[in-house]
Short mmCIF file of C-alpha atoms and ligand atoms in Angstrom, two decimals:
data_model
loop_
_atom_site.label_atom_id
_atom_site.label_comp_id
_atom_site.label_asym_id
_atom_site.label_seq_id
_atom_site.Cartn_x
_atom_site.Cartn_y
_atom_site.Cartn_z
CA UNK A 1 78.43 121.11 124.57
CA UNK A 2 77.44 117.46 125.47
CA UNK A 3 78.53 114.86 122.83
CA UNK A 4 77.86 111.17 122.77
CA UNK A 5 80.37 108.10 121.72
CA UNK A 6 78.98 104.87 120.25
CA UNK A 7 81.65 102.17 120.67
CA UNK A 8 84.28 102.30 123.20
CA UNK A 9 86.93 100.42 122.31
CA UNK A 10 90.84 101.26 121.14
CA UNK A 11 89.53 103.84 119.14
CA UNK A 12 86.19 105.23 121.14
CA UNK A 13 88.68 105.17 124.65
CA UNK A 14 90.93 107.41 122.27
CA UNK A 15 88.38 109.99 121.96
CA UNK A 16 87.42 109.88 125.27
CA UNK A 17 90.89 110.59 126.49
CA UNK A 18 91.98 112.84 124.19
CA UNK A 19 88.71 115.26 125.18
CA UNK A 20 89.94 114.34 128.52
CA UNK A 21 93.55 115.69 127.90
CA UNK A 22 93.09 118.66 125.84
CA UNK A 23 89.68 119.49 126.80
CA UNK A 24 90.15 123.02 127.16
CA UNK A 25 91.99 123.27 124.15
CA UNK A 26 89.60 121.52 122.11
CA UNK A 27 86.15 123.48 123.91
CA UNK A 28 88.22 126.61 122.99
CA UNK A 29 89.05 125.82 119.36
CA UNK A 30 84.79 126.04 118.70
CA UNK A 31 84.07 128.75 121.31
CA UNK A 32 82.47 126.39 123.89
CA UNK A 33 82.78 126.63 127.75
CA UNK A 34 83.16 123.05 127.66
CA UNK A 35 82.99 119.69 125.57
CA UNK A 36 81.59 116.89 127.66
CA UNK A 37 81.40 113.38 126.63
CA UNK A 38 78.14 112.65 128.13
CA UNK A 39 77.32 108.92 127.11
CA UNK A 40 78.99 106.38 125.67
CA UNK A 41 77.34 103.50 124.22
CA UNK A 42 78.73 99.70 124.72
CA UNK A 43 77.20 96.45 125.49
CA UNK A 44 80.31 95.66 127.62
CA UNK A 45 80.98 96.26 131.33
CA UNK A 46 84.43 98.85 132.52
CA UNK A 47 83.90 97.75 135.97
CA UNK A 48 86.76 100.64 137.29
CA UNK A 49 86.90 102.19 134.21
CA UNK A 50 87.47 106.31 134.27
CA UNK A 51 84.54 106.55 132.43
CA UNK A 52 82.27 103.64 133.60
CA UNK A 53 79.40 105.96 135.00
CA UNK A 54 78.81 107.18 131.58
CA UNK A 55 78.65 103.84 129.34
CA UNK A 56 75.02 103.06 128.73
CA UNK A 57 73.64 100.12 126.59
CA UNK A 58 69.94 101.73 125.35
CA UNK A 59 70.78 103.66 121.56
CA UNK A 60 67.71 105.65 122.35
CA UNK A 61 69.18 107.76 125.28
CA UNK A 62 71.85 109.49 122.92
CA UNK A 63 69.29 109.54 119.87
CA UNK A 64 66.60 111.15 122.69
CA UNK A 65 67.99 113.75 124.43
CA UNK A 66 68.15 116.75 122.39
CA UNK A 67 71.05 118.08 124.02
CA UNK A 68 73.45 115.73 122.30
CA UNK A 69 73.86 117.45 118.84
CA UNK A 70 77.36 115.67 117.67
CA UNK A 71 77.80 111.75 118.40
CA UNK A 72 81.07 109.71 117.28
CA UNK A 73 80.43 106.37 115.59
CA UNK A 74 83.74 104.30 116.46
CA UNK A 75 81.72 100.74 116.78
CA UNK A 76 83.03 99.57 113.54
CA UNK A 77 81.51 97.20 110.97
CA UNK A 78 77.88 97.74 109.16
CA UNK A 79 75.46 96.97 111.59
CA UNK A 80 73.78 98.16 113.95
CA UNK A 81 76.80 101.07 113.43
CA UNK A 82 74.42 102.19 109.76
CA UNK A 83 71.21 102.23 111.78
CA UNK A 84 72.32 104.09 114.27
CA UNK A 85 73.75 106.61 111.91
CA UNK A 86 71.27 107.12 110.02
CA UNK A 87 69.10 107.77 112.79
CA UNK A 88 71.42 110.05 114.62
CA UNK A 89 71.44 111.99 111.23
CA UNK A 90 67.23 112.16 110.88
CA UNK A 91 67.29 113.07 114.54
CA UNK A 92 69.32 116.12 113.78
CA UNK A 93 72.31 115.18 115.25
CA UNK A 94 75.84 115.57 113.27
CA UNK A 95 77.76 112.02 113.23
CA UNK A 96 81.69 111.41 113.41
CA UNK A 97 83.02 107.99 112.24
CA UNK A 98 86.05 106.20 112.07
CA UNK A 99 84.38 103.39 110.38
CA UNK A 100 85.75 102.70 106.78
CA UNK A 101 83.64 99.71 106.13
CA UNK A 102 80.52 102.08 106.77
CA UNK A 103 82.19 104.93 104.73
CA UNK A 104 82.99 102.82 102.06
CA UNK A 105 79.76 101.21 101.68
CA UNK A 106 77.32 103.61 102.94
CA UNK A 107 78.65 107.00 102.27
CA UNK A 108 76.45 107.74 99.28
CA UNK A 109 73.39 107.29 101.54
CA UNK A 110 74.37 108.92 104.86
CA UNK A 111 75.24 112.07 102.87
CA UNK A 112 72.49 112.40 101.39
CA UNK A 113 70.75 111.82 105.45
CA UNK A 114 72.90 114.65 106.07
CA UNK A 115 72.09 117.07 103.48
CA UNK A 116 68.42 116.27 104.12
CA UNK A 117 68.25 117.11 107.69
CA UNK A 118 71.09 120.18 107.63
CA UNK A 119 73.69 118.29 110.01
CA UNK A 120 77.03 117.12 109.45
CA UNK A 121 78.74 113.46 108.93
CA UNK A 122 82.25 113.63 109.01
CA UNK A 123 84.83 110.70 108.54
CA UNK A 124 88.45 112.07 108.52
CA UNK A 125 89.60 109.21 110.78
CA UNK A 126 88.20 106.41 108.16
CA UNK A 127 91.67 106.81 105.52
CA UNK A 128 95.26 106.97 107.40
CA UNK A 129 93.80 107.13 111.20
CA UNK A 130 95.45 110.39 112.60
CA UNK A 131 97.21 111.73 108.99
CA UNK A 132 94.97 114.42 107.64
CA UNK A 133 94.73 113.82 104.17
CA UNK A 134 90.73 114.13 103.15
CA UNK A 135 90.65 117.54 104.40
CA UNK A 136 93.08 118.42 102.47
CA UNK A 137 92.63 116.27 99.36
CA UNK A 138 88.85 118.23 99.49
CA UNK A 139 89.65 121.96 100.51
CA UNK A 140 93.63 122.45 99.98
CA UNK A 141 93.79 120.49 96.59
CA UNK A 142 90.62 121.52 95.75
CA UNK A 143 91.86 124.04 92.84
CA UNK A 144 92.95 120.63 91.37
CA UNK A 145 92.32 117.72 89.02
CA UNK A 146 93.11 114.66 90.81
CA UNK A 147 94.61 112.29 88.21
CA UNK A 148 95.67 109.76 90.81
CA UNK A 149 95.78 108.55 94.21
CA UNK A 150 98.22 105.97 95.54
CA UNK A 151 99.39 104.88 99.28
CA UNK A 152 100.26 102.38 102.21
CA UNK A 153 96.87 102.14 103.62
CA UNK A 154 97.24 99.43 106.11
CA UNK A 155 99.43 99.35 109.17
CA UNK A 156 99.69 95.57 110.19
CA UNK A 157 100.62 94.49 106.79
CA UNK A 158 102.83 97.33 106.17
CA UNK A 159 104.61 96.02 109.75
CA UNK A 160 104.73 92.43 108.34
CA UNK A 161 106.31 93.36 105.08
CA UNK A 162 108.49 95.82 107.12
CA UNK A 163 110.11 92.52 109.45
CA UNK A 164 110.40 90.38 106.24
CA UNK A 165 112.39 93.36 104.73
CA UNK A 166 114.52 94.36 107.01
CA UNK A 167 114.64 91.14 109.47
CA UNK A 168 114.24 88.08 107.25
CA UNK A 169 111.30 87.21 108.95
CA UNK A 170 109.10 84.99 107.32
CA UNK A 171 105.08 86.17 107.11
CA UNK A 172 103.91 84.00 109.62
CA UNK A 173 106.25 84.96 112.31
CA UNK A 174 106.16 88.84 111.45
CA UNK A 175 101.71 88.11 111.61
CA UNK A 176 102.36 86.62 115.21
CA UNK A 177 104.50 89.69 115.85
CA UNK A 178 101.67 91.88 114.54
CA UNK A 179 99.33 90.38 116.54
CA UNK A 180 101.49 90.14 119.84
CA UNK A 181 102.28 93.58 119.27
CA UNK A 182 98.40 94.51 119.05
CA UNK A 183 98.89 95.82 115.67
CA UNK A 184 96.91 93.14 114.13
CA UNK A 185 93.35 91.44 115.14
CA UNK A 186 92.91 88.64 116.54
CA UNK A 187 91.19 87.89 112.66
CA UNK A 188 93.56 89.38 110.81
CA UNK A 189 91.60 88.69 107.44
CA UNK A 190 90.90 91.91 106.52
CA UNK A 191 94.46 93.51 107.22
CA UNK A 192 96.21 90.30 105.31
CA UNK A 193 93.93 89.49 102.60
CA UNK A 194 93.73 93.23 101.86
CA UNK A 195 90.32 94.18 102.57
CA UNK A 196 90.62 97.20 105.33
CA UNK A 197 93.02 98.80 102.55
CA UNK A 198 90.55 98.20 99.83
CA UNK A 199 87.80 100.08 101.66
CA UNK A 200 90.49 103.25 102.28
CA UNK A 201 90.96 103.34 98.33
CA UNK A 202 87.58 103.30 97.66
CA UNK A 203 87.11 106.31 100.50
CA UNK A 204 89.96 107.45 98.74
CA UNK A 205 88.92 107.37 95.16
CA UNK A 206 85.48 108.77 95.60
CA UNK A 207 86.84 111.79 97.10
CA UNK A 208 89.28 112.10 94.24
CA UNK A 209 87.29 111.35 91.35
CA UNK A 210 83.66 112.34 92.71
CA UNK A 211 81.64 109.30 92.46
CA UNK A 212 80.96 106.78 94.67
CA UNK A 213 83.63 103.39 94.64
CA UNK A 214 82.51 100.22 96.55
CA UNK A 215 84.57 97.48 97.52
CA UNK A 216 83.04 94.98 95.06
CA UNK A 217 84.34 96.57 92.09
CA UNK A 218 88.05 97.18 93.37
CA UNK A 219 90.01 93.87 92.02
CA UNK A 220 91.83 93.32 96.32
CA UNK A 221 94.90 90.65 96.61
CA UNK A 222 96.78 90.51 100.07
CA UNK A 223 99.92 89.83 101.30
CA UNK A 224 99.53 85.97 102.46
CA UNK A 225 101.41 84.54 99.06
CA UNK A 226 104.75 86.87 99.62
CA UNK A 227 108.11 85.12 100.16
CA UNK A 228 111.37 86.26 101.15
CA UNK A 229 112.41 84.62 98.23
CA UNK A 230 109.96 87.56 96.25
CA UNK A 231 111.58 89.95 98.98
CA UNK A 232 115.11 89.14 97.75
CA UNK A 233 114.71 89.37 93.72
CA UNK A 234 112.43 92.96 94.95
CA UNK A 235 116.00 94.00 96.46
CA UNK A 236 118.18 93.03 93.66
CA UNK A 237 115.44 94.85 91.58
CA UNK A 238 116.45 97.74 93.39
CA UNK A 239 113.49 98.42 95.16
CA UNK A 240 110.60 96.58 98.30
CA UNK A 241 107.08 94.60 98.01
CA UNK A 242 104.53 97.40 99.62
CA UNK A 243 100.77 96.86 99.78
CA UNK A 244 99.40 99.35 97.88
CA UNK A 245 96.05 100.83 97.54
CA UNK A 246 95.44 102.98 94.47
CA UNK A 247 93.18 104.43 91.54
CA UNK A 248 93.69 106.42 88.74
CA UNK A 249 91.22 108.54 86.03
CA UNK A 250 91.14 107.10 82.75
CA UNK A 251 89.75 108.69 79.92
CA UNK A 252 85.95 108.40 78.86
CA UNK A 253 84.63 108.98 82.80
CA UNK A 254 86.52 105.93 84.04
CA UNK A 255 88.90 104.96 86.88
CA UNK A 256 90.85 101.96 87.52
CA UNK A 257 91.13 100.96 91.25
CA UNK A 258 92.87 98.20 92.93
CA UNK A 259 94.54 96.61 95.98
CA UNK A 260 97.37 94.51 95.87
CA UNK A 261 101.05 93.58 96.86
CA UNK A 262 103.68 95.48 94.48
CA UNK A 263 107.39 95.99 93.81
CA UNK A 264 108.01 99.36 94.62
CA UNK A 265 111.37 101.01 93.57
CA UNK A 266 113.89 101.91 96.21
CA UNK A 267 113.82 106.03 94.84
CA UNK A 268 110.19 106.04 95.33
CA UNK A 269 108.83 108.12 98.67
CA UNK A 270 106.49 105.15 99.32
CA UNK A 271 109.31 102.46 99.80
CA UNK A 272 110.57 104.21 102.88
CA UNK A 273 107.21 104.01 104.76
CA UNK A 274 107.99 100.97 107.21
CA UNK A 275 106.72 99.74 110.10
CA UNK A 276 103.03 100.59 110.94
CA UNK A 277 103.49 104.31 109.08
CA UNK A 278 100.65 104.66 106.29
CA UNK A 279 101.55 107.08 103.69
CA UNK A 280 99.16 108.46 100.56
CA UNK A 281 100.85 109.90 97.60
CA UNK A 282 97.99 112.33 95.71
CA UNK A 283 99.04 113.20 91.84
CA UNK A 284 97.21 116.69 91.41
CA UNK A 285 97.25 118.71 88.13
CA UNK A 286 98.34 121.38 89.12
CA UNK A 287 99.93 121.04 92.65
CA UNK A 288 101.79 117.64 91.40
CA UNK A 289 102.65 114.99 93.58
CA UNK A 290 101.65 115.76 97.53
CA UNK A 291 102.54 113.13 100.12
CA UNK A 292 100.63 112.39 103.38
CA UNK A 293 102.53 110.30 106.44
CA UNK A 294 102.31 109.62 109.55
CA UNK A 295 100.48 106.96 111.85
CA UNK A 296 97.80 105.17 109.70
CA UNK A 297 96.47 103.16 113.16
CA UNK A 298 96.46 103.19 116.77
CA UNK A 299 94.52 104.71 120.05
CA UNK A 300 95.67 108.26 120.04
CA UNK A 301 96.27 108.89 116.55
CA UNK A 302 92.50 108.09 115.32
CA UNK A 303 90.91 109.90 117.70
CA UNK A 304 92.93 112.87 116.97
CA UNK A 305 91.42 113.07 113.88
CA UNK A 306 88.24 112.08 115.21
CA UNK A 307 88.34 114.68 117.93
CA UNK A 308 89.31 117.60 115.44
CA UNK A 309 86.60 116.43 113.03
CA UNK A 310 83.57 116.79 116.30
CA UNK A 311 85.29 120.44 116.53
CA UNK A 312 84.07 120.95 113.12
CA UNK A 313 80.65 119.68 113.50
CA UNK A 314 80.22 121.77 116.76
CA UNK A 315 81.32 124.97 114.70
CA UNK A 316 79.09 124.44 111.60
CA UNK A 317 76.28 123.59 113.55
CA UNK A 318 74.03 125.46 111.80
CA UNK A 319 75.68 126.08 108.62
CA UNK A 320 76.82 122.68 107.03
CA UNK A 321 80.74 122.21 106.01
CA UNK A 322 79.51 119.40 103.46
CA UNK A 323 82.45 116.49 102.46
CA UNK A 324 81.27 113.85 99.97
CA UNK A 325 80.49 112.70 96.52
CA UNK A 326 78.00 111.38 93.90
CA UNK A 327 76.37 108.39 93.39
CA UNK A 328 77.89 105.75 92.21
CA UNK A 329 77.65 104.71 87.98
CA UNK A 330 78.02 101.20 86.67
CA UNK A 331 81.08 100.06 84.90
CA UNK A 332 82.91 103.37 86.19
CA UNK A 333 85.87 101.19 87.57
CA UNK A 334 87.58 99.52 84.82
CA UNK A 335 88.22 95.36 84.94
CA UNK A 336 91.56 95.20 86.16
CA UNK A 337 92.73 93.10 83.23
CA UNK A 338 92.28 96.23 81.08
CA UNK A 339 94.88 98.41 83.63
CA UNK A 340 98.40 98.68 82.41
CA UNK A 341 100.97 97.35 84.77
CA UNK A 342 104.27 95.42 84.35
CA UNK A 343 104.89 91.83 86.36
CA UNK A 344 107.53 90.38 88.59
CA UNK A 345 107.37 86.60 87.69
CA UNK A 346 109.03 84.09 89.40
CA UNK A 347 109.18 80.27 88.61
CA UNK A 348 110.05 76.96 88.53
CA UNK A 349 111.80 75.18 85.39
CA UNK A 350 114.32 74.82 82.92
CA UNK A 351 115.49 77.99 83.50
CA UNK A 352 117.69 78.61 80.13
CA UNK A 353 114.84 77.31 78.11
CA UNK A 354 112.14 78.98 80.06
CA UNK A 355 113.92 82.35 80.19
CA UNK A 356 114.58 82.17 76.45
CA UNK A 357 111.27 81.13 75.75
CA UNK A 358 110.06 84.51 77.70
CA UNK A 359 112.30 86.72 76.08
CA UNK A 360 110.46 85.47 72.76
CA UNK A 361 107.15 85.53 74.44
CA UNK A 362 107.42 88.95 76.34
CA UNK A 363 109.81 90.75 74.05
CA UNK A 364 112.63 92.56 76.39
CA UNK A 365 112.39 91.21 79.63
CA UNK A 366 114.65 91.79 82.84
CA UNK A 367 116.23 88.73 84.24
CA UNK A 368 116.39 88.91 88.40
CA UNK A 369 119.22 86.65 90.10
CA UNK A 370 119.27 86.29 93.46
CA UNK A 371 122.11 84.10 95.80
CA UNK A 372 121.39 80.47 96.70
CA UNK A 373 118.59 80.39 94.38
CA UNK A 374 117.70 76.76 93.39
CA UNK A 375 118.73 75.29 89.75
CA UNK A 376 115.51 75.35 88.41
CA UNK A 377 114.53 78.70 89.54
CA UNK A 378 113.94 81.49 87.96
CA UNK A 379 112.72 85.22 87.82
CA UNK A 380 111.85 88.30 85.42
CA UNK A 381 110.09 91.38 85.16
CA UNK A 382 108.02 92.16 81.86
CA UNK A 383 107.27 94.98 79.57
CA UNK A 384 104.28 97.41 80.31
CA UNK A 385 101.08 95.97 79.11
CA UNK A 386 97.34 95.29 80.07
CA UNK A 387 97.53 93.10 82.79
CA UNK A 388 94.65 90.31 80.34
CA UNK A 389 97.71 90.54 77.75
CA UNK A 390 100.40 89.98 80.01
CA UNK A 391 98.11 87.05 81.27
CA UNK A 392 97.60 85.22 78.25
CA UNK A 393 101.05 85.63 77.47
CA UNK A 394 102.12 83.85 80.53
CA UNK A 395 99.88 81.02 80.06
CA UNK A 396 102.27 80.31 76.86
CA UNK A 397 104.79 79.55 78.83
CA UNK A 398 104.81 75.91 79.01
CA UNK A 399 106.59 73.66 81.42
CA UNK A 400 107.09 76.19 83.79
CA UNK A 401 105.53 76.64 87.48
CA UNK A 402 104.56 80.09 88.89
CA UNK A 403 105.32 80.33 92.26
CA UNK A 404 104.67 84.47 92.50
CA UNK A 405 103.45 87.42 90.08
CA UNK A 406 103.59 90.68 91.78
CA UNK A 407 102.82 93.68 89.81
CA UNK A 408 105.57 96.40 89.62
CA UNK A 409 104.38 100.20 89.91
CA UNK A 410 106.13 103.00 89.13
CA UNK A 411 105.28 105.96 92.39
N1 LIG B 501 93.89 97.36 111.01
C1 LIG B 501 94.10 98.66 110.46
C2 LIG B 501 95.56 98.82 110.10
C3 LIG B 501 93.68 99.68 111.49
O1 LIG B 501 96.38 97.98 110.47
O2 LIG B 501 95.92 99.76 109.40
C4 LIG B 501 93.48 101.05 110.95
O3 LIG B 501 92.52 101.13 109.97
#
C-alpha cells in the first residue's frame, strides 16, 4: 500500500521513520505486504536526506495517482494544508493530520468531505501528540455522558512553568530554555499566549459535547504575566500555576470553554504533570474521572499516533470508521464572565486596610503570605462566584494595584 506525506518536517520525518522502523509491524497490523511512503511533499531541499528521492514539490502527483489512497497532512497551519485536504478527500483519498489549527477550524467541513466521498479523515495526533485519548474519549467512553474535559495541553509552557516551579527560574529564562531545548518555536506566540492549547480544547470539546467549538469563542489567556512571586503564594496555597485547557456542559445545551493559567492544588493528578508531559483529565458519567498522560509533543511521539491512525484508514478502506461532530450553534459556549470560578489576587497597597476592605467586599476570603514579601504587598483567594461578579467586586477595591489574578480550579 503506497501512502503519501504532505509536510516533512519534525513531525512528517516522524512518520517517515517510524514506517521505516516498524514497517513490518505496521503493514502487518492491516494485512498489507507492505506500507510504502511513496511521496512526500515539501518545497524544501534534503540534499542527503534518507528520503530525498521521494520529496516532490507538485500537490497534483499525490492527488493524481490513484494508487495513493491514504495521505498524512503534517504541514501545519490553514493554508494551502485545507486545500489540499479537501481535495485529497473529493479525490477519494483518506487524509491523516496532525494539524490542530486545521482540526479546530475546519473539522466541521472536512467531515462532511469525508462522509460525502466514503473515505476517512483522521486526526488522533491533533490533541496530546502520541497520548491516545480521542479514540478513546469516542469508542471506550462512548457508553458515557461527558460532563467535562480538563488537561495540560501544551508542552513548552507546561516546561516553562515546570523550571519556574521547581528551579526558580524566571519565564524568560525557562522560554530561552524552551526554545534552546527545541521545545518551543522560534515564535513562540501560540505556545505562550495560549493559542495551540486553545485549539486542543476546542478539538477536545467538540468530541465531548458533539458540536463544533472554534477558537473565537473560547475566552484564551497565556502564561507571559506569571511571576515567581504568583509561583510562591500557589505553593503556600498548597498547590502549582498549570495552563489549563478545559470545558464543561452546562445546562440548557451550553458549554463553557476556556484557556488560561490556574492554581491547581497539590492533591490534584494534574499538578504532577511537569516538564513537557501533557495530561487530559475526562469527567464521564458513568466511568468517572479517566486520565490520559504521556508525551503531548515531539518527533516520535506524534507520528506514533499518526502512523496508527493511517493503519486505520488502510483497514476501513471501504467501510468508513467515522470520528467527528455537528455543526457548530451560536451562543453554545457561554461568555466566560458567566463561568463560576474562584480568584488568586495579588496586589499592591495598604495591606491591613486593603485586606480588610476585601474581607467586607468578598465575604470569607483566604489570606496568602509568602517570605520576603514587600510591605505593601498583598494576596488572597476569593469565594466561588461568576467570574463578571467577582470582577465588579474587585473593581471596588480602591487604592489598591493588581499585579496578578489567576483563577483557581478545583481537578
Ligand atoms: N508546541 C506544541 C507544544 C507542540 O508545545 O505542546 C505540540 O502540539
Amino acid at each position: 500500500m503506497d501512502i503519501a506525506i504532505m509536510g516533512y518536517g519534525v513531525v512528517g520525518s516522524g512518520v517517515a521513520e517510524v514506517i521505516a522502523i516498524n514497517g513490518e509491524k505496521v503493514a502487518a497490523k492491516c494485512g498489507q505486504p507492505s506500507v510504502d511512503v511513496k511521496y512526500i511533499l515539501d518545497l524544501r531541499d534534503f540534499p542527503g536526506d534518507v528520503n530525498e528521492k521521494k520529496i516532490i514539490k507538485d500537490f497534483n502527483v499525490i492527488l493524481n495517482d490513484k494508487d495513493v489512497k491514504v495521505v498524512v497532512e503534517t504541514m501545519g497551519g490553514q493554508h494551502p494544508a485545507f486545500e489540499f485536504v479537501s481535495s485529497c478527500l473529493k479525490a477519494g483519498k483518506s487524509v491523516v493530520t496532525s494539524n490542530k489549527e486545521l482540526v479546530a477550524a475546519k473539522g466541521d467541513v472536512l467531515f462532511k468531505l469525508a462522509k460525502e466521498n466514503n473515505v476517512n479523515f483522521m486526526f488522533e495526533a491533533s490533541v496530546g501528540g502520541g497520548i491516545p485519548v480521542l479514540r478513546p474519549i469516542d469508542r471506550c467512553l462512548a457508553a458515557n455522558q461527558i460532563d467535562e474535559v480538563a488537561g495540560i495541553l501544551n508542552g513548552t509552557t507546561n516546561f516553562i512553568l515546570t523550571m519556574m516551579i521547581y528551579n526558580s527560574m524566571s519565564f524568560e529564562d525557562a522560554l530561552k530554555l524552551a526554545q534552546d531545548n527545541g521545545y518551543a518555536e522560534k515564535d513562540p506566540t501560540a505556545d505562550i499566549e495560549g493559542f495551540d492549547a486553545c485549539r486542543k480544547i476546542c478539538i477536545l470539546a467538540s468530541l465531548c459535547f458533539g458540536k463544533h467549538v472554534f477558537p473565537d469563542s473560547v475566552y484564551t489567556e497565556g502564561i507571559t504575566k506569571i511571576t515567581l512571586e504568583d509561583v510562591e503564594y500557589a505553593r503556600a496555597w498548597g498547590g502549582v500555576i498549570k495552563l489549563l485547557g478545559r470545558a464543561k456542559r452546562l445546562e440548557g445545551d451550553k458549554i463553557s470553554a476556556m484557556v488560561s493559567p490556574a492554581f491547581v492544588k497539590n492533591e490534584s493528578i494534574l499538578s504532577g504533570v511537569n516538564d513537557v508531559f501533557n495530561a487530559i483529565l475526562v469527567r464521564g458519567n458513568a466511568v468517572g474521572d479517566v486520565c490520559f498522560y504521556g508525551r503531548g509533543a515531539g518527533k516520535m511521539a506524534t507520528a506514533s499516533a499518526v502512523v496508527a491512525d493511517v493503519i486505520d484508514c488502510i483497514n476501513y478502506i471501504d467501510n468508513r470508521k467515522a470520528m467527528g461532530w455537528d455543526d457548530a450553534v451560536e451562543n453554545y459556549v457561554v461568555d466566560h464572565s458567566d463561568v463560576e470560578t474562584s480568584f488568586y489576587i495579588r496586589a499592591k497597597g495598604d495591606k491591613v486596610f486593603a485586606l480588610k476592605a476585601a474581607e467586607e467586599i468578598f465575604g470569607d476570603i483566604s489570606i496568602l503570605n509568602r517570605n520576603n514579601a514587600p510591605e505593601d504587598e498583598f494576596a488572597f483567594v476569593t469565594p466561588v462566584a461568576k467570574e463578571g461578579i467577582l470582577a465588579e467586586k474587585l473593581a471596588k477595591l480602591a487604592d489598591v494595584e493588581i499585579l496578578s489574578k489567576i483563577r483557581v480550579e478545583n481537578y
